[in-house]
PDB file of C-alpha atoms in Angstrom:
ATOM      1  CA  MET A   1       6.117  12.224  -7.876  1.00 37.00           C
ATOM      2  CA  GLN A   2       9.331  12.122  -9.813  1.00 37.00           C
ATOM      3  CA  GLN A   3      10.642  13.686 -12.969  1.00 39.00           C
ATOM      4  CA  PRO A   4      12.956  12.038 -15.484  1.00 43.00           C
ATOM      5  CA  ASN A   5      16.563  13.042 -15.275  1.00 42.00           C
ATOM      6  CA  GLN A   6      18.808  13.413 -18.316  1.00 38.00           C
ATOM      7  CA  ARG A   7      19.532   9.682 -18.382  1.00 39.00           C
ATOM      8  CA  GLY A   8      15.879   8.718 -18.665  1.00 45.00           C
ATOM      9  CA  GLY A   9      15.382   7.738 -15.016  1.00 49.00           C
ATOM     10  CA  TYR A  10      13.417   9.526 -12.282  1.00 49.00           C
ATOM     11  CA  ARG A  11      14.200  12.061  -9.615  1.00 45.00           C
ATOM     12  CA  GLN A  12      12.169  13.682  -6.884  1.00 45.00           C
ATOM     13  CA  ALA A  13       9.742  16.219  -8.305  1.00 45.00           C
ATOM     14  CA  GLN A  14       9.416  19.685  -6.862  1.00 42.00           C
ATOM     15  CA  GLY A  15       5.749  20.563  -7.085  1.00 47.00           C
ATOM     16  CA  GLN A  16       2.237  19.365  -6.539  1.00 53.00           C
ATOM     17  CA  GLY A  17       0.744  16.154  -7.865  1.00 61.00           C
ATOM     18  CA  PRO A  18      -2.423  15.905  -9.924  1.00 62.00           C
ATOM     19  CA  SER A  19      -5.755  17.209  -8.719  1.00 68.00           C
ATOM     20  CA  PRO A  20      -7.991  14.833  -6.733  1.00 69.00           C
ATOM     21  CA  MET A  21     -10.437  15.230  -9.638  1.00 79.00           C
ATOM     22  CA  ALA A  22      -7.837  14.030 -12.187  1.00 89.00           C
ATOM     23  CA  ILE A  23      -8.740  11.425 -14.790  1.00 95.00           C
ATOM     24  CA  ARG A  24      -6.980   8.183 -13.889  1.00 95.00           C
ATOM     25  CA  THR A  25      -6.464   5.422 -16.430  1.00 96.00           C
ATOM     26  CA  LYS A  26      -5.645   1.737 -16.246  1.00 95.00           C
ATOM     27  CA  LYS A  27      -2.081   0.504 -16.690  1.00 96.00           C
ATOM     28  CA  TYR A  28      -0.825   0.498 -20.270  1.00 96.00           C
ATOM     29  CA  GLN A  29       2.499  -0.128 -21.976  1.00 95.00           C
ATOM     30  CA  LEU A  30       3.321   1.209 -25.424  1.00 93.00           C
ATOM     31  CA  SER A  31       5.619  -1.368 -26.998  1.00 93.00           C
ATOM     32  CA  THR A  32       8.654  -0.193 -28.939  1.00 92.00           C
ATOM     33  CA  ASP A  33       7.436  -2.197 -31.963  1.00 92.00           C
ATOM     34  CA  THR A  34       4.075  -0.403 -31.956  1.00 93.00           C
ATOM     35  CA  TYR A  35       5.774   2.974 -31.559  1.00 94.00           C
ATOM     36  CA  THR A  36       8.225   2.263 -34.390  1.00 93.00           C
ATOM     37  CA  ARG A  37       5.454   1.115 -36.736  1.00 93.00           C
ATOM     38  CA  MET A  38       3.325   4.191 -36.013  1.00 93.00           C
ATOM     39  CA  ALA A  39       6.250   6.620 -36.204  1.00 93.00           C
ATOM     40  CA  MET A  40       7.454   5.106 -39.501  1.00 92.00           C
ATOM     41  CA  SER A  41       3.970   5.465 -40.965  1.00 92.00           C
ATOM     42  CA  GLN A  42       3.726   9.105 -39.875  1.00 90.00           C
ATOM     43  CA  VAL A  43       7.169  10.060 -41.186  1.00 89.00           C
ATOM     44  CA  TRP A  44       7.026   8.346 -44.572  1.00 90.00           C
ATOM     45  CA  LYS A  45       3.469   9.448 -45.234  1.00 90.00           C
ATOM     46  CA  LYS A  46       4.711  13.024 -44.895  1.00 88.00           C
ATOM     47  CA  GLU A  47       8.257  12.753 -46.238  1.00 85.00           C
ATOM     48  CA  TRP A  48       8.115  10.130 -48.996  1.00 85.00           C
ATOM     49  CA  TRP A  49       9.018  12.710 -51.620  1.00 84.00           C
ATOM     50  CA  TYR A  50      12.293  13.534 -49.825  1.00 85.00           C
ATOM     51  CA  ALA A  51      13.604  10.202 -51.126  1.00 86.00           C
ATOM     52  CA  LEU A  52      13.311  11.624 -54.650  1.00 86.00           C
ATOM     53  CA  ILE A  53      16.004  14.219 -53.889  1.00 86.00           C
ATOM     54  CA  PRO A  54      18.990  11.824 -53.619  1.00 86.00           C
ATOM     55  CA  PHE A  55      17.607   9.916 -56.611  1.00 88.00           C
ATOM     56  CA  ALA A  56      17.542  13.117 -58.696  1.00 88.00           C
ATOM     57  CA  VAL A  57      21.057  14.071 -57.538  1.00 86.00           C
ATOM     58  CA  GLY A  58      22.383  10.657 -58.526  1.00 86.00           C
ATOM     59  CA  VAL A  59      20.722  10.481 -61.935  1.00 85.00           C
ATOM     60  CA  LEU A  60      21.280  14.114 -62.971  1.00 85.00           C
ATOM     61  CA  PRO A  61      24.810  13.562 -64.415  1.00 84.00           C
ATOM     62  CA  ALA A  62      23.295  11.054 -66.860  1.00 79.00           C
ATOM     63  CA  ALA A  63      21.924  14.009 -68.820  1.00 79.00           C
ATOM     64  CA  ILE A  64      25.555  14.971 -69.629  1.00 82.00           C
ATOM     65  CA  TRP A  65      27.347  11.607 -69.487  1.00 85.00           C
ATOM     66  CA  PRO A  66      24.810   8.900 -70.382  1.00 85.00           C
ATOM     67  CA  SER A  67      25.505   5.718 -68.446  1.00 84.00           C
ATOM     68  CA  TRP A  68      23.594   3.091 -66.500  1.00 86.00           C
ATOM     69  CA  TRP A  69      26.061   3.619 -63.645  1.00 86.00           C
ATOM     70  CA  TRP A  70      24.379   6.921 -62.821  1.00 86.00           C
ATOM     71  CA  LEU A  71      21.033   5.156 -62.429  1.00 87.00           C
ATOM     72  CA  LEU A  72      22.671   2.613 -60.139  1.00 90.00           C
ATOM     73  CA  LEU A  73      24.222   5.439 -58.115  1.00 90.00           C
ATOM     74  CA  ALA A  74      20.803   7.125 -57.814  1.00 90.00           C
ATOM     75  CA  VAL A  75      19.228   3.918 -56.495  1.00 92.00           C
ATOM     76  CA  VAL A  76      22.059   3.428 -53.972  1.00 92.00           C
ATOM     77  CA  LEU A  77      21.783   7.023 -52.725  1.00 91.00           C
ATOM     78  CA  THR A  78      18.010   6.670 -52.330  1.00 92.00           C
ATOM     79  CA  LEU A  79      18.301   3.400 -50.401  1.00 94.00           C
ATOM     80  CA  LEU A  80      21.008   4.904 -48.210  1.00 94.00           C
ATOM     81  CA  TYR A  81      18.776   7.870 -47.360  1.00 90.00           C
ATOM     82  CA  VAL A  82      15.801   5.605 -46.554  1.00 92.00           C
ATOM     83  CA  LEU A  83      17.960   3.400 -44.318  1.00 93.00           C
ATOM     84  CA  LEU A  84      19.494   6.330 -42.435  1.00 90.00           C
ATOM     85  CA  ARG A  85      16.146   8.057 -41.892  1.00 89.00           C
ATOM     86  CA  SER A  86      14.533   4.815 -40.740  1.00 90.00           C
ATOM     87  CA  ALA A  87      17.446   4.154 -38.372  1.00 91.00           C
ATOM     88  CA  GLN A  88      16.940   7.623 -36.888  1.00 88.00           C
ATOM     89  CA  ILE A  89      13.300   6.730 -36.135  1.00 89.00           C
ATOM     90  CA  THR A  90      13.991   3.304 -34.658  1.00 89.00           C
ATOM     91  CA  GLY A  91      16.834   4.759 -32.584  1.00 88.00           C
ATOM     92  CA  VAL A  92      14.429   6.882 -30.530  1.00 85.00           C
ATOM     93  CA  ALA A  93      12.999   3.802 -28.831  1.00 82.00           C
ATOM     94  CA  GLN A  94      16.518   2.775 -27.754  1.00 84.00           C
ATOM     95  CA  MET A  95      17.548   6.107 -26.218  1.00 83.00           C
ATOM     96  CA  GLU A  96      17.845   6.376 -22.436  1.00 79.00           C
ATOM     97  CA  GLN A  97      15.838   9.619 -22.468  1.00 76.00           C
ATOM     98  CA  SER A  98      12.888   7.897 -24.187  1.00 79.00           C
ATOM     99  CA  LYS A  99      12.712   4.680 -22.166  1.00 82.00           C
ATOM    100  CA  ALA A 100      10.258   6.172 -19.674  1.00 81.00           C
ATOM    101  CA  LEU A 101       7.642   6.357 -22.457  1.00 85.00           C
ATOM    102  CA  PHE A 102       7.773   2.581 -22.929  1.00 90.00           C
ATOM    103  CA  GLU A 103       7.296   1.544 -19.313  1.00 91.00           C
ATOM    104  CA  ARG A 104       4.049   0.039 -18.046  1.00 93.00           C
ATOM    105  CA  LEU A 105       2.291   3.182 -16.821  1.00 93.00           C
ATOM    106  CA  ASN A 106      -1.040   4.578 -15.820  1.00 93.00           C
ATOM    107  CA  TYR A 107      -1.916   8.186 -16.587  1.00 95.00           C
ATOM    108  CA  GLU A 108      -3.323  10.852 -14.268  1.00 95.00           C
ATOM    109  CA  ILE A 109      -4.596  13.840 -16.215  1.00 95.00           C
ATOM    110  CA  ASP A 110      -5.809  17.204 -14.995  1.00 94.00           C
ATOM    111  CA  ASN A 111      -5.832  20.774 -16.288  1.00 93.00           C
ATOM    112  CA  LYS A 112      -2.182  21.340 -15.309  1.00 93.00           C
ATOM    113  CA  GLN A 113      -0.346  18.221 -16.426  1.00 93.00           C
ATOM    114  CA  ILE A 114      -0.327  14.629 -17.601  1.00 94.00           C
ATOM    115  CA  LEU A 115       1.368  12.436 -15.030  1.00 93.00           C
ATOM    116  CA  LEU A 116       2.877   9.199 -16.340  1.00 93.00           C
ATOM    117  CA  ARG A 117       2.870   7.137 -13.155  1.00 91.00           C
ATOM    118  CA  LEU A 118       5.211   4.171 -12.888  1.00 89.00           C
ATOM    119  CA  ASN A 119       4.168   3.274  -9.346  1.00 88.00           C
ATOM    120  CA  GLU A 120       2.945   4.980  -6.196  1.00 84.00           C
ATOM    121  CA  THR A 121       6.174   6.930  -5.706  1.00 85.00           C
ATOM    122  CA  LYS A 122       7.561   7.406  -9.213  1.00 87.00           C
ATOM    123  CA  GLY A 123       6.180   9.286 -12.169  1.00 87.00           C
ATOM    124  CA  MET A 124       6.986  11.681 -14.984  1.00 87.00           C
ATOM    125  CA  GLY A 125       4.983  14.892 -15.296  1.00 90.00           C
ATOM    126  CA  LEU A 126       4.308  16.547 -18.663  1.00 92.00           C
ATOM    127  CA  THR A 127       2.792  20.017 -18.554  1.00 94.00           C
ATOM    128  CA  TRP A 128       0.309  20.885 -21.291  1.00 95.00           C
ATOM    129  CA  ASP A 129       2.675  23.329 -22.979  1.00 93.00           C
ATOM    130  CA  MET A 130       4.862  20.315 -23.807  1.00 93.00           C
ATOM    131  CA  ILE A 131       2.058  18.888 -25.989  1.00 95.00           C
ATOM    132  CA  GLY A 132       2.170  20.224 -29.538  1.00 93.00           C
ATOM    133  CA  LYS A 133      -0.914  18.625 -31.085  1.00 93.00           C
ATOM    134  CA  ALA A 134      -3.401  15.817 -30.583  1.00 95.00           C
ATOM    135  CA  ARG A 135      -5.614  13.541 -32.624  1.00 94.00           C
ATOM    136  CA  ARG A 136      -8.472  11.216 -31.792  1.00 95.00           C
ATOM    137  CA  ASP A 137      -8.704   8.004 -33.798  1.00 94.00           C
ATOM    138  CA  ALA A 138     -11.430   5.391 -33.639  1.00 93.00           C
ATOM    139  CA  ASP A 139      -9.693   3.503 -30.837  1.00 94.00           C
ATOM    140  CA  ALA A 140      -7.115   5.850 -29.279  1.00 96.00           C
ATOM    141  CA  TYR A 141      -5.817   9.358 -28.665  1.00 97.00           C
ATOM    142  CA  LEU A 142      -2.414  10.450 -29.944  1.00 96.00           C
ATOM    143  CA  LEU A 143      -0.644  13.350 -28.217  1.00 96.00           C
ATOM    144  CA  TRP A 144       2.550  14.582 -29.868  1.00 95.00           C
ATOM    145  CA  LEU A 145       5.246  16.202 -27.752  1.00 92.00           C
ATOM    146  CA  GLN A 146       6.769  19.486 -28.862  1.00 88.00           C
ATOM    147  CA  PRO A 147      10.062  19.098 -30.778  1.00 79.00           C
ATOM    148  CA  PRO A 148      13.277  19.915 -28.871  1.00 69.00           C
ATOM    149  CA  ALA A 149      13.833  23.637 -28.349  1.00 64.00           C
ATOM    150  CA  GLU A 150      17.474  23.273 -29.406  1.00 58.00           C
ATOM    151  CA  ALA A 151      16.415  22.655 -33.017  1.00 56.00           C
ATOM    152  CA  GLU A 152      14.611  26.005 -33.120  1.00 59.00           C
ATOM    153  CA  GLN A 153      17.688  27.849 -31.853  1.00 60.00           C
ATOM    154  CA  LEU A 154      20.254  26.429 -34.280  1.00 59.00           C
ATOM    155  CA  PRO A 155      21.149  28.888 -37.053  1.00 63.00           C
ATOM    156  CA  GLY A 156      21.221  28.350 -40.799  1.00 63.00           C
ATOM    157  CA  PHE A 157      21.389  24.946 -42.433  1.00 54.00           C
ATOM    158  CA  ARG A 158      21.836  23.069 -39.147  1.00 61.00           C
ATOM    159  CA  GLY A 159      18.637  24.636 -37.840  1.00 59.00           C
ATOM    160  CA  TRP A 160      16.769  23.645 -41.003  1.00 58.00           C
ATOM    161  CA  LEU A 161      17.991  20.058 -40.675  1.00 62.00           C
ATOM    162  CA  GLY A 162      16.975  19.954 -37.011  1.00 57.00           C
ATOM    163  CA  ARG A 163      13.478  21.274 -37.751  1.00 62.00           C
ATOM    164  CA  THR A 164      12.892  19.195 -40.883  1.00 65.00           C
ATOM    165  CA  PHE A 165      14.176  15.774 -39.868  1.00 70.00           C
ATOM    166  CA  THR A 166      12.603  15.486 -36.439  1.00 81.00           C
ATOM    167  CA  VAL A 167      11.280  12.174 -35.137  1.00 83.00           C
ATOM    168  CA  PRO A 168       7.717  12.175 -33.760  1.00 87.00           C
ATOM    169  CA  VAL A 169       7.511  11.422 -30.037  1.00 90.00           C
ATOM    170  CA  PHE A 170       3.976  10.887 -28.802  1.00 93.00           C
ATOM    171  CA  LEU A 171       1.720   9.445 -26.126  1.00 95.00           C
ATOM    172  CA  HIS A 172      -0.632   6.721 -27.305  1.00 95.00           C
ATOM    173  CA  LEU A 173      -3.741   6.460 -25.126  1.00 96.00           C
ATOM    174  CA  PRO A 174      -6.153   3.701 -26.232  1.00 96.00           C
ATOM    175  CA  LEU A 175      -9.772   4.327 -25.316  1.00 96.00           C
ATOM    176  CA  ARG A 176      -9.863   0.966 -23.508  1.00 96.00           C
ATOM    177  CA  ILE A 177      -7.521   2.219 -20.756  1.00 97.00           C
ATOM    178  CA  PHE A 178     -10.066   4.817 -19.573  1.00 97.00           C
ATOM    179  CA  ASN A 179     -12.196   3.629 -16.696  1.00 96.00           C
ATOM    180  CA  SER A 180     -15.533   4.914 -17.984  1.00 95.00           C
ATOM    181  CA  PRO A 181     -17.139   6.614 -20.996  1.00 95.00           C
ATOM    182  CA  ASN A 182     -17.482   9.720 -18.821  1.00 96.00           C
ATOM    183  CA  ASP A 183     -13.687   9.886 -18.408  1.00 96.00           C
ATOM    184  CA  ILE A 184     -13.334   9.785 -22.198  1.00 96.00           C
ATOM    185  CA  LYS A 185     -15.802  12.652 -22.547  1.00 95.00           C
ATOM    186  CA  LEU A 186     -13.954  14.691 -19.899  1.00 95.00           C
ATOM    187  CA  PHE A 187     -10.598  14.100 -21.581  1.00 96.00           C
ATOM    188  CA  ASP A 188     -12.043  14.941 -24.987  1.00 95.00           C
ATOM    189  CA  SER A 189     -13.478  18.172 -23.602  1.00 95.00           C
ATOM    190  CA  MET A 190     -10.138  19.008 -21.955  1.00 95.00           C
ATOM    191  CA  LEU A 191      -8.290  18.638 -25.263  1.00 96.00           C
ATOM    192  CA  ARG A 192     -10.800  20.875 -27.024  1.00 95.00           C
ATOM    193  CA  ARG A 193     -10.545  23.574 -24.351  1.00 94.00           C
ATOM    194  CA  LYS A 194      -6.771  23.564 -24.847  1.00 94.00           C
ATOM    195  CA  ASN A 195      -7.234  23.854 -28.638  1.00 94.00           C
ATOM    196  CA  LEU A 196      -5.549  20.509 -29.240  1.00 94.00           C
ATOM    197  CA  LEU A 197      -8.713  19.156 -30.879  1.00 92.00           C
ATOM    198  CA  PRO A 198     -11.126  21.197 -33.005  1.00 88.00           C
ATOM    199  CA  ALA A 199     -14.104  22.586 -31.155  1.00 77.00           C
ATOM    200  CA  LEU A 200     -17.416  20.834 -31.627  1.00 69.00           C
ATOM    201  CA  GLU A 201     -19.858  22.607 -33.893  1.00 59.00           C
ATOM    202  CA  VAL A 202     -22.857  23.904 -31.994  1.00 53.00           C
ATOM    203  CA  PRO A 203     -26.027  23.007 -33.880  1.00 53.00           C
ATOM    204  CA  VAL A 204     -28.028  26.039 -34.972  1.00 53.00           C
ATOM    205  CA  ALA A 205     -31.551  26.016 -33.638  1.00 53.00           C
ATOM    206  CA  ALA A 206     -34.242  26.024 -36.322  1.00 52.00           C
ATOM    207  CA  PRO A 207     -36.278  29.245 -36.477  1.00 57.00           C
ATOM    208  CA  PRO A 208     -39.791  28.957 -35.049  1.00 58.00           C
ATOM    209  CA  ALA A 209     -42.460  28.137 -37.569  1.00 58.00           C
ATOM    210  CA  ALA A 210     -44.501  31.084 -38.767  1.00 58.00           C
ATOM    211  CA  ALA A 211     -47.969  31.262 -37.370  1.00 56.00           C
ATOM    212  CA  GLY A 212     -50.673  30.393 -39.895  1.00 56.00           C
ATOM    213  CA  PRO A 213     -53.542  32.726 -40.837  1.00 60.00           C
ATOM    214  CA  PRO A 214     -56.289  33.037 -38.243  1.00 59.00           C
ATOM    215  CA  ALA A 215     -59.187  30.675 -38.693  1.00 56.00           C
ATOM    216  CA  ALA A 216     -62.214  32.195 -40.391  1.00 51.00           C
TER     217      ALA A 216
END
């Protein structure tokens, strides 16, 4: 097995491979277009109101110096923010460090790691502590990677920017790449044991019916 180096390639891994009982999927390739569409949807669904900030900054002087130019400035600032934020998202798919996520891979999953296997000799291992959260949709699982640790260590305003304007990086695992319904159940159970999905509610057994009066 191999791990990605800092340029997005692979190097020889130091450690054990997945368990013989690991869940193994079919080959799957997440296209950059699909990633960009999903990431854009996630970001703007959460951050749409941030675009109101440059608009308010641009239009605020109009309260003192009324002019249509301030409204035009507000619109330009808002469009500039939307373009820059969108470019930040689309840029992730072009980075060398991210290219491994868009290869044609199969996944080998056990209790220790998720191995993204490129071929018989190359792969990228992700330990479970690198997964921040997960979600199951009707047709796929989404597993989000933890944000970079550097953003948490930056002080002051730079740290706030790094934590606030992150770009989601995730694994997209369609249900169709699993080899059997049992593999899906095992993976679902694994995610719940690791508190990445909510635990299933255990149905409460109904109390036994009270015995009726004895027959006369």
